[in-house]
mmCIF file of C-alpha atoms in Angstrom:
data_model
loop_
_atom_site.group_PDB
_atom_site.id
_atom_site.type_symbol
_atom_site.label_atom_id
_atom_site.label_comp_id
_atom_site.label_asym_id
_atom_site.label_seq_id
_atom_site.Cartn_x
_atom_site.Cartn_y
_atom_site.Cartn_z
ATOM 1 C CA UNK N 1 0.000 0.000 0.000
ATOM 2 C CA UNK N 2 1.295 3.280 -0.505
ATOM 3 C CA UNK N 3 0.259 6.579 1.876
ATOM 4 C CA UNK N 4 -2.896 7.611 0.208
ATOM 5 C CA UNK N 5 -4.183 4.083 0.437
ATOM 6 C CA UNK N 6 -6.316 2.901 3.396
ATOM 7 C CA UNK N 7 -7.899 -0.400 4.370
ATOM 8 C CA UNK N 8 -11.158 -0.536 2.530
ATOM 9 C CA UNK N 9 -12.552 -3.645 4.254
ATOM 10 C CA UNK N 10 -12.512 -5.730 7.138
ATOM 11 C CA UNK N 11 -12.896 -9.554 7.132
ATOM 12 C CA UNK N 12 -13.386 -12.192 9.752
ATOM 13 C CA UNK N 13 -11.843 -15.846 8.927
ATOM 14 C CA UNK N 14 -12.414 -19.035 11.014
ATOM 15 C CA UNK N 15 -8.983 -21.237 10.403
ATOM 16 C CA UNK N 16 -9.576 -25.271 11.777
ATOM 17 C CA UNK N 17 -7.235 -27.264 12.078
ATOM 18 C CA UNK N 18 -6.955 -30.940 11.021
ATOM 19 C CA UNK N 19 -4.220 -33.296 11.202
ATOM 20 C CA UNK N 20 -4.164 -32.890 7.061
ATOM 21 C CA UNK N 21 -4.335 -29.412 6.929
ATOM 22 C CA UNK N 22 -6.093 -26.078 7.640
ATOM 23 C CA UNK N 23 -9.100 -24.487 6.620
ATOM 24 C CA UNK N 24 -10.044 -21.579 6.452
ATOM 25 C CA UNK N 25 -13.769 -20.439 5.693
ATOM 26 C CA UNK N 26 -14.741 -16.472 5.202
ATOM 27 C CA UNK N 27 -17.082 -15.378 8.459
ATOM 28 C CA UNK N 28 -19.774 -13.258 7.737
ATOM 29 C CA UNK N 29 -19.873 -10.293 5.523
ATOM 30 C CA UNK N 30 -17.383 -7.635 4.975
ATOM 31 C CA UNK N 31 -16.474 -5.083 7.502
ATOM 32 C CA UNK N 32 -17.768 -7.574 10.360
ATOM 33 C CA UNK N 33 -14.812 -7.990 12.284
ATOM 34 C CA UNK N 34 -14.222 -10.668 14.837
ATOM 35 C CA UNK N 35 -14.780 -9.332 18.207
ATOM 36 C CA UNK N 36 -12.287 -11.471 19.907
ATOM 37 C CA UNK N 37 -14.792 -13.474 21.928
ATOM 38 C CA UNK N 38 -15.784 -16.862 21.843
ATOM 39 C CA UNK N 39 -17.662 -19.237 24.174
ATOM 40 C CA UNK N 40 -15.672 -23.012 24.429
ATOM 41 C CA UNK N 41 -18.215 -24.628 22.235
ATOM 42 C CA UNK N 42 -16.854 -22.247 18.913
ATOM 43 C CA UNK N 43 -19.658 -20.120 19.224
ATOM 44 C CA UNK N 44 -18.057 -16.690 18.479
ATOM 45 C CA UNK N 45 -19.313 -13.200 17.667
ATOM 46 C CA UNK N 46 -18.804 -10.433 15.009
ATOM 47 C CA UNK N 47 -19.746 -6.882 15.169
ATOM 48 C CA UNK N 48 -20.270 -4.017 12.309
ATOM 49 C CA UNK N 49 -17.805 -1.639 11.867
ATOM 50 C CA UNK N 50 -20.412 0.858 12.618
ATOM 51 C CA UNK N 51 -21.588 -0.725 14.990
ATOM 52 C CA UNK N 52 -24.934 -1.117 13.528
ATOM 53 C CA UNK N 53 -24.998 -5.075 13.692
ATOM 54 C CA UNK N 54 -23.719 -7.896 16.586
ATOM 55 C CA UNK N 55 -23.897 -11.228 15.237
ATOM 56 C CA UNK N 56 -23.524 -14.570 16.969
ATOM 57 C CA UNK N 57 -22.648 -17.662 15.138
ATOM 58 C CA UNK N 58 -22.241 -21.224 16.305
ATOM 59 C CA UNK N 59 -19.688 -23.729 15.124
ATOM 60 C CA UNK N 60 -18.801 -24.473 12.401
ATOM 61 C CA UNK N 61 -19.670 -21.274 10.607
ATOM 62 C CA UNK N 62 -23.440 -20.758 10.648
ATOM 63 C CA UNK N 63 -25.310 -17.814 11.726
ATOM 64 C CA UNK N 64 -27.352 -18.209 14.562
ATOM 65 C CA UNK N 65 -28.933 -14.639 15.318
ATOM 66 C CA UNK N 66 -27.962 -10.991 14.454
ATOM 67 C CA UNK N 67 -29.061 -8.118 16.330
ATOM 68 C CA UNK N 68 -29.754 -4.694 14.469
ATOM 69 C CA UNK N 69 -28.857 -1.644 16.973
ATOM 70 C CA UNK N 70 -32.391 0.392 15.759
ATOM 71 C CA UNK N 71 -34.274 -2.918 16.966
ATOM 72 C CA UNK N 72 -32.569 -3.989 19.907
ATOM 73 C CA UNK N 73 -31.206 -0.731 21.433
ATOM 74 C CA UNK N 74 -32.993 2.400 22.714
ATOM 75 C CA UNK N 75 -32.183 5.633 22.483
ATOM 76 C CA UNK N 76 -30.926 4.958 18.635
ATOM 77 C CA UNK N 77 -27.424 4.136 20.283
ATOM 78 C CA UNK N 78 -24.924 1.579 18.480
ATOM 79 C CA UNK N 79 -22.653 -0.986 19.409
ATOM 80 C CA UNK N 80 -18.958 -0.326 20.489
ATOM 81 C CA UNK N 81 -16.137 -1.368 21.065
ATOM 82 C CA UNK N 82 -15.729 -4.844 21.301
ATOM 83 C CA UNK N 83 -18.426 -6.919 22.558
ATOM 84 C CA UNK N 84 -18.321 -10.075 24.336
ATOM 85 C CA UNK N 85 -19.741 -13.472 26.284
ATOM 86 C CA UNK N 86 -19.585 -12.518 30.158
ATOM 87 C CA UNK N 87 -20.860 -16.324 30.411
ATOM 88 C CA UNK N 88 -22.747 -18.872 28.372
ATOM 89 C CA UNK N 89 -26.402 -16.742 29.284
ATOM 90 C CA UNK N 90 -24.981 -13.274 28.530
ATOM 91 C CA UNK N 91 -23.147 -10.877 26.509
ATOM 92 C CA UNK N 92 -21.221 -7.661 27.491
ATOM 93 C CA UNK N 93 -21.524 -4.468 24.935
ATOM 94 C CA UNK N 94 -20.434 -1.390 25.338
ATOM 95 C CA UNK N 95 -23.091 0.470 23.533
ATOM 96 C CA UNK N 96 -23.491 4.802 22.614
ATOM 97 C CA UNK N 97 -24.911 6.969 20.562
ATOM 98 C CA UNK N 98 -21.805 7.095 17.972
ATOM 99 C CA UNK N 99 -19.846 3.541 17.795
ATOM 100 C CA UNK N 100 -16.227 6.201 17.376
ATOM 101 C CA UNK N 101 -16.904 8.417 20.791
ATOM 102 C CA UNK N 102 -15.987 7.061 23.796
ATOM 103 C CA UNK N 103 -18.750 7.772 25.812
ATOM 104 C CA UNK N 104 -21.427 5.035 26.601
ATOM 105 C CA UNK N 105 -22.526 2.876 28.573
ATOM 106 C CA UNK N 106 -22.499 -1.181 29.129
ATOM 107 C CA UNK N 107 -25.446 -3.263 28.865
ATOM 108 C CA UNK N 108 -26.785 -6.938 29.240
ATOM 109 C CA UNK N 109 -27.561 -8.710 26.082
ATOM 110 C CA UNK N 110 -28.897 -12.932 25.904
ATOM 111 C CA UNK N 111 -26.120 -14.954 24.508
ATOM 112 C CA UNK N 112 -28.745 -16.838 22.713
ATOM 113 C CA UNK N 113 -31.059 -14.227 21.352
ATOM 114 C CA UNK N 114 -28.946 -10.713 21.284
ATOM 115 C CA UNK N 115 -31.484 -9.018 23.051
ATOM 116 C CA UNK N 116 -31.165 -6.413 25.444
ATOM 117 C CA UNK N 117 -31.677 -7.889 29.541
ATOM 118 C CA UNK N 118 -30.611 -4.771 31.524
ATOM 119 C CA UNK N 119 -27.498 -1.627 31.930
ATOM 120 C CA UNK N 120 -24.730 -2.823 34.079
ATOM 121 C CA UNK N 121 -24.564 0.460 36.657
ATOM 122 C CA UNK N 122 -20.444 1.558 38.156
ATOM 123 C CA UNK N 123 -20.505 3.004 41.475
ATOM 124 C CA UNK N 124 -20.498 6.879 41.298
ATOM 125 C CA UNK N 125 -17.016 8.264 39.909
ATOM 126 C CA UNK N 126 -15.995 5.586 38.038
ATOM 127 C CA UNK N 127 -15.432 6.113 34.490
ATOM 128 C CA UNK N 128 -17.269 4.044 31.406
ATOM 129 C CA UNK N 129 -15.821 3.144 28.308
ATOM 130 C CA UNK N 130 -15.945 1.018 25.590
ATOM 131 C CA UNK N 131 -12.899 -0.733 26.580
ATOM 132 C CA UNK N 132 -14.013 -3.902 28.293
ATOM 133 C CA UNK N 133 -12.655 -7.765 28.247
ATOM 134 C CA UNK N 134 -15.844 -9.843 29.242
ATOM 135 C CA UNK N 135 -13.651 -13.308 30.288
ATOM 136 C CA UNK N 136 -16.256 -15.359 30.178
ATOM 137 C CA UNK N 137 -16.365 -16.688 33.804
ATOM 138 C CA UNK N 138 -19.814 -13.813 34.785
ATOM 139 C CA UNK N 139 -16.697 -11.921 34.818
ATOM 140 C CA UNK N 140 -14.883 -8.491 32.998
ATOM 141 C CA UNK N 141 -12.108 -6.079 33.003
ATOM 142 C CA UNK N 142 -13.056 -2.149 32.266
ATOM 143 C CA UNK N 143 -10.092 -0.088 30.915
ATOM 144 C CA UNK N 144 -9.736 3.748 31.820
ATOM 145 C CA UNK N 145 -6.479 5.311 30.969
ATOM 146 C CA UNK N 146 -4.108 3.390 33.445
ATOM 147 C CA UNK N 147 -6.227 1.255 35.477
ATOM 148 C CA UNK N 148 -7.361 -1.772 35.102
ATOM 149 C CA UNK N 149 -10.861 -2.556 37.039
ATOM 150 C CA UNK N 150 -11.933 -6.577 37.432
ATOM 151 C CA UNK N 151 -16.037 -6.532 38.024
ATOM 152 C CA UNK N 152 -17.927 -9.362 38.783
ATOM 153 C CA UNK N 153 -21.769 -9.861 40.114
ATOM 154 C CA UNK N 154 -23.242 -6.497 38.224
ATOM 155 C CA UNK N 155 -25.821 -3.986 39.597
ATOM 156 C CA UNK N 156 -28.559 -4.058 36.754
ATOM 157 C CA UNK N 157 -30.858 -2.059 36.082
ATOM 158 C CA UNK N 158 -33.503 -2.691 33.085
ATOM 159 C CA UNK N 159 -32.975 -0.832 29.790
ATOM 160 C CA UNK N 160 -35.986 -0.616 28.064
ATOM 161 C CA UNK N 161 -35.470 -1.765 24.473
ATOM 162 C CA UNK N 162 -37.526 -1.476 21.180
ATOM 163 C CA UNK N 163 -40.057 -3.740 20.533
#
């Protein structure tokens, strides 16, 4: 690429391994990145660039449920960051009213459907971004600046969504 070149597209691929060879299989559509979180039986999920779509597909490669931000979300706000399973029954999104700013808040999707459950609520003073690592154990990391915060058992509180 030269300097007045920039990426155009963004592509998620699912590589398996065999004892013949690898595979590798094309995941989704363009500009539906990976989000970096998976659940141990392959199910895995990929979000819009703009943040406009979360998708959830089980193994091998098949597309279990999407979830369009104008249906699921109130408030017209998008997915951000990067979202991911907090444990097999729920998923962790950062989600705000432009998928580039950082402000927003974090709330409770199903792991099965993509539908919203609830907001997570922080304590007063503490700082939310889209920067989380959902670890899959009920548990996640929140990044602000320097520190590092490790949450587990979240305050909820519902978030209405559109029907």
């Amino acid at each position: 690429m030269n300097g007045e070149e920039s990426q155009e597209e963004a592509h998620s691929l699912l590589v398996t391994a065999t004892r013949e060879h690898l595979a590798i299989t094309q995941v989704g559509d363009h500009d539906e990145p990976f989000t970096g979180s998976s659940l141990p039986s392959g199910a895995f999920l990929t979000l819009a660039v703009a943040g406009e779509e979360l998708t959830r597909y089980d193994p091998p490669a098949r597309r279990r449920t999407a979830a369009k931000a104008v249906v699921v979300l109130p408030d017209e706000l998008f997915f951000m960051g990067q979202p991911g399973f907090l444990d097999e029954e729920r998923v962790l999104a950062a989600v705000g009213e432009n998928h580039w700013e950082e402000e927003c808040r974090h709330a409770l999707l199903g792991a099965d459907d993509l539908r919203l459950r609830a907001e997570v609520t922080y304590p007063q003073g503490i700082e939310v971004t889209d920067r989380t690592l959902p670890l899959g154990d009920g548990t996640w990391l929140t990044f602000d600046g320097d520190t590092v915060r490790h949450w587990k058992n979240p305050v909820m509180r519902p978030l209405p969504g559109r029907s």
